[in-house]
CSV table of C-alpha atoms and ligand atoms in Angstrom, one decimal:
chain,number,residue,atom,x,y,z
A,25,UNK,CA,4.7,-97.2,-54.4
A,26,UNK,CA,2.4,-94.2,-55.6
A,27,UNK,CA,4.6,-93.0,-58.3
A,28,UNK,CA,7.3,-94.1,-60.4
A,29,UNK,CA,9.4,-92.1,-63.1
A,30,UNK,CA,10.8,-94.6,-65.9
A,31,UNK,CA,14.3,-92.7,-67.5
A,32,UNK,CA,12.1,-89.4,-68.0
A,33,UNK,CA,13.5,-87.2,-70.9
A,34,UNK,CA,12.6,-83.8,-71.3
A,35,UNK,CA,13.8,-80.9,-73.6
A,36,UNK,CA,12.3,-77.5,-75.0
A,37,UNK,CA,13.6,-77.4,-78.4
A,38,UNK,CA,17.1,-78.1,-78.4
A,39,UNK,CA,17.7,-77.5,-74.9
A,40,UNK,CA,17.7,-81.1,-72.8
A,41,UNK,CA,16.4,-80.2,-69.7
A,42,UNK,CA,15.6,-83.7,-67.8
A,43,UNK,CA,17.4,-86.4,-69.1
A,44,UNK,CA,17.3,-90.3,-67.7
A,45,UNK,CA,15.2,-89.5,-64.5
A,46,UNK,CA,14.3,-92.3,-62.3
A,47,UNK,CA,13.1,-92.5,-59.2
A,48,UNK,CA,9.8,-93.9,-56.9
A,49,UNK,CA,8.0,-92.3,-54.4
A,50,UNK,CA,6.1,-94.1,-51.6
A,51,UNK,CA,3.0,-93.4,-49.6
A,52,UNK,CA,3.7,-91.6,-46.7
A,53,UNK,CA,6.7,-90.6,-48.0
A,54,UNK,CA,9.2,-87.1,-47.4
A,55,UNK,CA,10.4,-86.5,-50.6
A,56,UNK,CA,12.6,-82.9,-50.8
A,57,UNK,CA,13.7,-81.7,-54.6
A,58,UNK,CA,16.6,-80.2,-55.0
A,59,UNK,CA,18.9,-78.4,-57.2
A,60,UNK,CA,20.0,-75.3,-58.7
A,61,UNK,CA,17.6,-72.4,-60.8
A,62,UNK,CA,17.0,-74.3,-63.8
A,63,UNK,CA,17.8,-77.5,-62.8
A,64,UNK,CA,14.4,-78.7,-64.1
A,65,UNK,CA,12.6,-79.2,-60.5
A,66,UNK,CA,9.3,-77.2,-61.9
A,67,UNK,CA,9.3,-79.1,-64.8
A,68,UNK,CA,9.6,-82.6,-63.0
A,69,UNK,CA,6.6,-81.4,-61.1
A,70,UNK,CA,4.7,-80.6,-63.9
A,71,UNK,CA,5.8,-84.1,-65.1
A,72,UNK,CA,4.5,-85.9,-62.0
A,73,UNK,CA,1.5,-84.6,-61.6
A,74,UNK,CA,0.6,-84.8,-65.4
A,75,UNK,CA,0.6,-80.9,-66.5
A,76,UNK,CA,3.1,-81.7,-69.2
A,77,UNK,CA,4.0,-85.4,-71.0
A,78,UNK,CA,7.2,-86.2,-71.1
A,79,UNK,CA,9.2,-86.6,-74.7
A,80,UNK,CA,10.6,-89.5,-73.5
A,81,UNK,CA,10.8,-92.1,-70.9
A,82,UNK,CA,7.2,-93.1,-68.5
A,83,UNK,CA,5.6,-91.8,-65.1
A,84,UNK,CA,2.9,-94.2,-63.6
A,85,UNK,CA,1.0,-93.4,-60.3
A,86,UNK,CA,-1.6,-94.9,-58.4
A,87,UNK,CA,-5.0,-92.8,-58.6
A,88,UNK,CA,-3.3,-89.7,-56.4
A,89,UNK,CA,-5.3,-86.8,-55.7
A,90,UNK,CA,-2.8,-83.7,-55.6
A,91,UNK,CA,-2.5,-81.0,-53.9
A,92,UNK,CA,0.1,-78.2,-55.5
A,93,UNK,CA,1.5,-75.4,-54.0
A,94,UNK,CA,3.0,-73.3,-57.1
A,95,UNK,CA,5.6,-71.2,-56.9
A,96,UNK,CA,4.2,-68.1,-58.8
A,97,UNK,CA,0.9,-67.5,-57.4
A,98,UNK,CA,0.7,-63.5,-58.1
A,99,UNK,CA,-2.2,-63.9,-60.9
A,100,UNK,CA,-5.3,-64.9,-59.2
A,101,UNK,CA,-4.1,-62.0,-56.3
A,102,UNK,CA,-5.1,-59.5,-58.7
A,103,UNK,CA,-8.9,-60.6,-58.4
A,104,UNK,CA,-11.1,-58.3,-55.9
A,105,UNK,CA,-12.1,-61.6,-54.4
A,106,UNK,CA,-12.2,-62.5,-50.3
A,107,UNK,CA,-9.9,-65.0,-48.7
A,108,UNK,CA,-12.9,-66.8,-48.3
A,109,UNK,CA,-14.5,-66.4,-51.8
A,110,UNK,CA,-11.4,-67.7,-53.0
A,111,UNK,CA,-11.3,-71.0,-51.0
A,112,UNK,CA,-15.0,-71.9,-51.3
A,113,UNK,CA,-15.2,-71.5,-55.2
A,114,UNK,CA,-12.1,-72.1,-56.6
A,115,UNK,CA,-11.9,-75.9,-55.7
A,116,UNK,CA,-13.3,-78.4,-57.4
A,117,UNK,CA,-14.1,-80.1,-54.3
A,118,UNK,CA,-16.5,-78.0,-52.5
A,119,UNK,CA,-14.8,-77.7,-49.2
A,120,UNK,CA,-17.4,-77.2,-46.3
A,121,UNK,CA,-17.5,-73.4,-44.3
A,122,UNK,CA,-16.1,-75.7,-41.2
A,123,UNK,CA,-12.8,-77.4,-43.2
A,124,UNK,CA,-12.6,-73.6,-44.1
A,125,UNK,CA,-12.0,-72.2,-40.9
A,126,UNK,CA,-10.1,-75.1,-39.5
A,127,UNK,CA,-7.3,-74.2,-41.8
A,128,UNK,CA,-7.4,-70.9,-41.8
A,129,UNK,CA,-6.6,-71.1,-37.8
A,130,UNK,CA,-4.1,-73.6,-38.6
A,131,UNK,CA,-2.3,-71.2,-40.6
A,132,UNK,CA,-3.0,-67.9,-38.7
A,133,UNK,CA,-5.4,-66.2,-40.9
A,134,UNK,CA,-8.8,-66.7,-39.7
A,135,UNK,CA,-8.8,-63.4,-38.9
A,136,UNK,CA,-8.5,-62.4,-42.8
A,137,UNK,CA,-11.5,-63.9,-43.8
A,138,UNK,CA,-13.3,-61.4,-45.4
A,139,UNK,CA,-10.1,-59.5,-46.8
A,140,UNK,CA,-9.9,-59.2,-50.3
A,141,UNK,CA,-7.0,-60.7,-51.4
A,142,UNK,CA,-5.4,-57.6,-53.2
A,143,UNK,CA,-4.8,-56.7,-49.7
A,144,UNK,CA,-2.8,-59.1,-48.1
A,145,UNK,CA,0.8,-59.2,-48.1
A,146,UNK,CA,2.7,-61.6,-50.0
A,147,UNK,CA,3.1,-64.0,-47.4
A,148,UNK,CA,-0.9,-64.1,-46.1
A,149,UNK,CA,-1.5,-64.6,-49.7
A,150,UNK,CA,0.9,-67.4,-49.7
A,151,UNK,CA,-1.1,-68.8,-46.3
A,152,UNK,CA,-4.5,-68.7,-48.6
A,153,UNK,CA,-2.9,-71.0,-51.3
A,154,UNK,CA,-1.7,-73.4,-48.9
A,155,UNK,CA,-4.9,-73.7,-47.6
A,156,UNK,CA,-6.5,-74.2,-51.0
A,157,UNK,CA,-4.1,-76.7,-52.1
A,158,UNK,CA,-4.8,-78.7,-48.7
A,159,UNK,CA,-8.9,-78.1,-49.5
A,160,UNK,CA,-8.9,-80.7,-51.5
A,161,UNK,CA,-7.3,-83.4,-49.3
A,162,UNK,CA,-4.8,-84.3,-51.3
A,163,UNK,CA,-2.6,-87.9,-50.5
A,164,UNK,CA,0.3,-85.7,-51.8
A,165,UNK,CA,1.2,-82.6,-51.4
A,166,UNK,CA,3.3,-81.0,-53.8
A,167,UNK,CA,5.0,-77.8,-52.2
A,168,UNK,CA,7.6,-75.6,-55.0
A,169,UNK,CA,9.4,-73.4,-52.6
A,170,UNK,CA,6.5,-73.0,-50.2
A,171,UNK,CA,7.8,-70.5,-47.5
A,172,UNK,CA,9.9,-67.6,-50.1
A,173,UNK,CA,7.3,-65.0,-48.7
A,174,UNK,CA,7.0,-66.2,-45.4
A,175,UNK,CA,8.5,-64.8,-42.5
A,176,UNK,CA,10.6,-66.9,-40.1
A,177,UNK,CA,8.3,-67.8,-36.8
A,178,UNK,CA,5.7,-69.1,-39.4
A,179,UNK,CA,7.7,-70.7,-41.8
A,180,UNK,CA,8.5,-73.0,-38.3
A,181,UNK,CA,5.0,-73.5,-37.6
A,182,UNK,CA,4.3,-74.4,-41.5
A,183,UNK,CA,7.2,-77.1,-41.5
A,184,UNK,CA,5.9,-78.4,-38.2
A,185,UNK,CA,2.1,-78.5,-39.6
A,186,UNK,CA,3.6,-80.2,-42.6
A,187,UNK,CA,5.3,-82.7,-40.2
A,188,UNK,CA,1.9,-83.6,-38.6
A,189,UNK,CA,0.2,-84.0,-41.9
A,190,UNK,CA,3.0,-86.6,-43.0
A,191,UNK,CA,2.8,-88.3,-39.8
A,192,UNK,CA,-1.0,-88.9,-40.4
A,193,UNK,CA,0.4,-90.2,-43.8
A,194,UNK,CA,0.1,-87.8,-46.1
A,195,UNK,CA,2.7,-88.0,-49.0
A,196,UNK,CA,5.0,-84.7,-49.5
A,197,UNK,CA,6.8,-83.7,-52.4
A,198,UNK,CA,9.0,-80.7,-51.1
A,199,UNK,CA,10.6,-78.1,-53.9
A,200,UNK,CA,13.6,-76.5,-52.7
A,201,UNK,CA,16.7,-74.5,-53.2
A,202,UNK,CA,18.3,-74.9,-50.0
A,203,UNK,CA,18.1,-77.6,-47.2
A,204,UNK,CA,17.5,-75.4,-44.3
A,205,UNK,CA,13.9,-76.5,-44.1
A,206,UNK,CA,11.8,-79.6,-44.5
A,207,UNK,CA,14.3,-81.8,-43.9
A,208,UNK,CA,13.2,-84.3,-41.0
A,209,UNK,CA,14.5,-88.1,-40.0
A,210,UNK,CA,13.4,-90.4,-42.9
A,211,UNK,CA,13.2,-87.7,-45.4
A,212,UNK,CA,14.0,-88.3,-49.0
A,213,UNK,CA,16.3,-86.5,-51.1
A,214,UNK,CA,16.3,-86.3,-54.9
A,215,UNK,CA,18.8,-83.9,-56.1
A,216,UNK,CA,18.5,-82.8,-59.5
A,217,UNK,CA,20.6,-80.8,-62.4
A,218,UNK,CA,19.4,-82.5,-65.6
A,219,UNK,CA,19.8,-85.9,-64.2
A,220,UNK,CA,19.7,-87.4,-60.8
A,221,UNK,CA,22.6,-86.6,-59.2
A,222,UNK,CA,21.4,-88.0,-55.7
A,223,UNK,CA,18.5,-90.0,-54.9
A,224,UNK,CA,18.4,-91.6,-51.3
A,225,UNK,CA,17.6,-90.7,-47.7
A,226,UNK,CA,19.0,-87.3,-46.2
A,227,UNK,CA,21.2,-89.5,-43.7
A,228,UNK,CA,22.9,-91.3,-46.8
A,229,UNK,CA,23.0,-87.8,-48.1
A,230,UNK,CA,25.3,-86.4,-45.3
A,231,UNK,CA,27.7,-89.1,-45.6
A,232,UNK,CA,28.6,-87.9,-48.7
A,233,UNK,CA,29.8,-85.0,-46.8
A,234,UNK,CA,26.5,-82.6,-47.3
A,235,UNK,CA,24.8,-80.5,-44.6
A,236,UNK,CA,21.8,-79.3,-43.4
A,237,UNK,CA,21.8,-75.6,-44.2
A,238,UNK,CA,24.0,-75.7,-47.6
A,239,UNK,CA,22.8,-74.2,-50.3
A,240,UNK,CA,22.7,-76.7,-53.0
A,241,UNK,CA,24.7,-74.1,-55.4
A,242,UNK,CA,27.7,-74.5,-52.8
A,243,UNK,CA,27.3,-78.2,-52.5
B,592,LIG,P1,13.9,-75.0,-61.8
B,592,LIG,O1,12.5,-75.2,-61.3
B,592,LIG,O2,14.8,-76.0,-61.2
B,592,LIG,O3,14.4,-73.6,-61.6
B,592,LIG,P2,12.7,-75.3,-64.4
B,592,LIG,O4,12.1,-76.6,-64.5
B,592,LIG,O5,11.8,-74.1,-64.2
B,592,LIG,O6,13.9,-75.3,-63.4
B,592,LIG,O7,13.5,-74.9,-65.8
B,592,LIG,C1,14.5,-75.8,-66.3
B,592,LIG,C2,15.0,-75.2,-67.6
B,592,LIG,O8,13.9,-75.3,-68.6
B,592,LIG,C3,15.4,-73.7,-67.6
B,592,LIG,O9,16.5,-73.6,-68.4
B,592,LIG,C4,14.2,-73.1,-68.2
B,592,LIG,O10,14.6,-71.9,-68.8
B,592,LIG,C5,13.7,-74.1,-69.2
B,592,LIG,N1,12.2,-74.0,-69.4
B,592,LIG,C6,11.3,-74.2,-68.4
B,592,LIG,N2,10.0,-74.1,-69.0
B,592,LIG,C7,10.2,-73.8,-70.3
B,592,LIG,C8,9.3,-73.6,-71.4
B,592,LIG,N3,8.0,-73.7,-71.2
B,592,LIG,N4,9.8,-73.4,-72.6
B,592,LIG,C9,11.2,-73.4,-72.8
B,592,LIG,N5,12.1,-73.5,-71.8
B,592,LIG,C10,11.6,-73.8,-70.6
């Protein structure tokens, strides 16, 4: 087990926002979060990976490196940086020039380089992030809505280069609205709105009557 949430209990003033969340995640494992807007999936992240304490309730993980994809990335787009100025010095790690280029041909950017960010579309900059997130090779991978600004033939090749990475045993925490995406045999489900309402594998999952494809407002 590389993490473990203990009856986590969150609120923002009056407002509960997580209450009685518990729930382990395993190396190597597929872990998809869903649930409604405002169902408290950011703030479970921010949880998890330490950003915020909880007010009540405990998270323990093993010594995990993570690697998080946010969902609102729009700041550091505004700086007149280069793709690769923005991947060489804004990680910790010092990735190498070669573990550079490797992903960005993995994610169909090499040829964006030397492009300042300002002038990428929305889903190139998206394809930088990734990339920076997975610089630091992280044993879990935190993804919040990864492909919103990415159009459909690459959001196939993303969920398949997410597949290998898992295979090699690569833990990933997927954020997401729907369940179109990401799902794959053995994945995890933790469905969220305040308090667990599912937590299992996505086959137990669909014999509660759910599908692949539904939008977890319809479910
Ligand atoms: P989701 O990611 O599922 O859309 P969030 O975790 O972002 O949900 O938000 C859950 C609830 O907590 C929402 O009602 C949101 O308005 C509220 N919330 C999130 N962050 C804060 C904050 N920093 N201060 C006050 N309320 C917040």
């Amino acid at each position: 087990m590389i993490i473990e949430a203990q009856q986590v209990g969150v609120h923002y003033g009056a407002q509960t926002v997580l209450s009685d969340i518990t729930f382990q995640v395993n190396k190597g494992d597929y872990l998809n979060i869903i649930g409604p807007n405002g169902s408290g999936k950011t703030t479970l992240i921010k949880i998890l990976t330490g950003m915020q304490k909880p007010a009540s309730g405990k998270i323990t993980h093993a010594s995990v490196v993570f690697g998080y994809l946010p969902q609102h990335l729009r700041q550091s787009a505004k700086l007149p940086a280069t793709v690769y100025e923005v991947l060489k010095y804004s990680n910790k790690q010092k990735p190498t020039d070669a573990h550079i280029d490797a992903l960005l041909k993995e994610m169909f950017v090499d040829h964006l380089k030397h492009q300042r960010m300002t002038k990428l579309s929305g889903g190139e900059q998206q394809r930088v992030y990734i990339i920076r997130a997975l610089l630091s090779n992280p044993d879990c991978l935190i993804l919040d809505e990864p492909t919103s600004a990415l159009d459909p033939t690459f959001r196939k090749a993303f969920y398949q280069y997410i597949e290998k990475l898992n295979d090699q045993g690569m833990t990933i925490i997927h954020v997401t609205h729907d369940l179109s995406d990401g799902l794959r045999h053995g994945s995890k489900i933790l469905e969220l709105d305040q308090t667990v309402k599912f937590f299992g594998t996505f086959e137990q999952y669909q014999l509660l009557g759910h599908k692949k494809g539904a939008h977890v407002h319809h479910v």
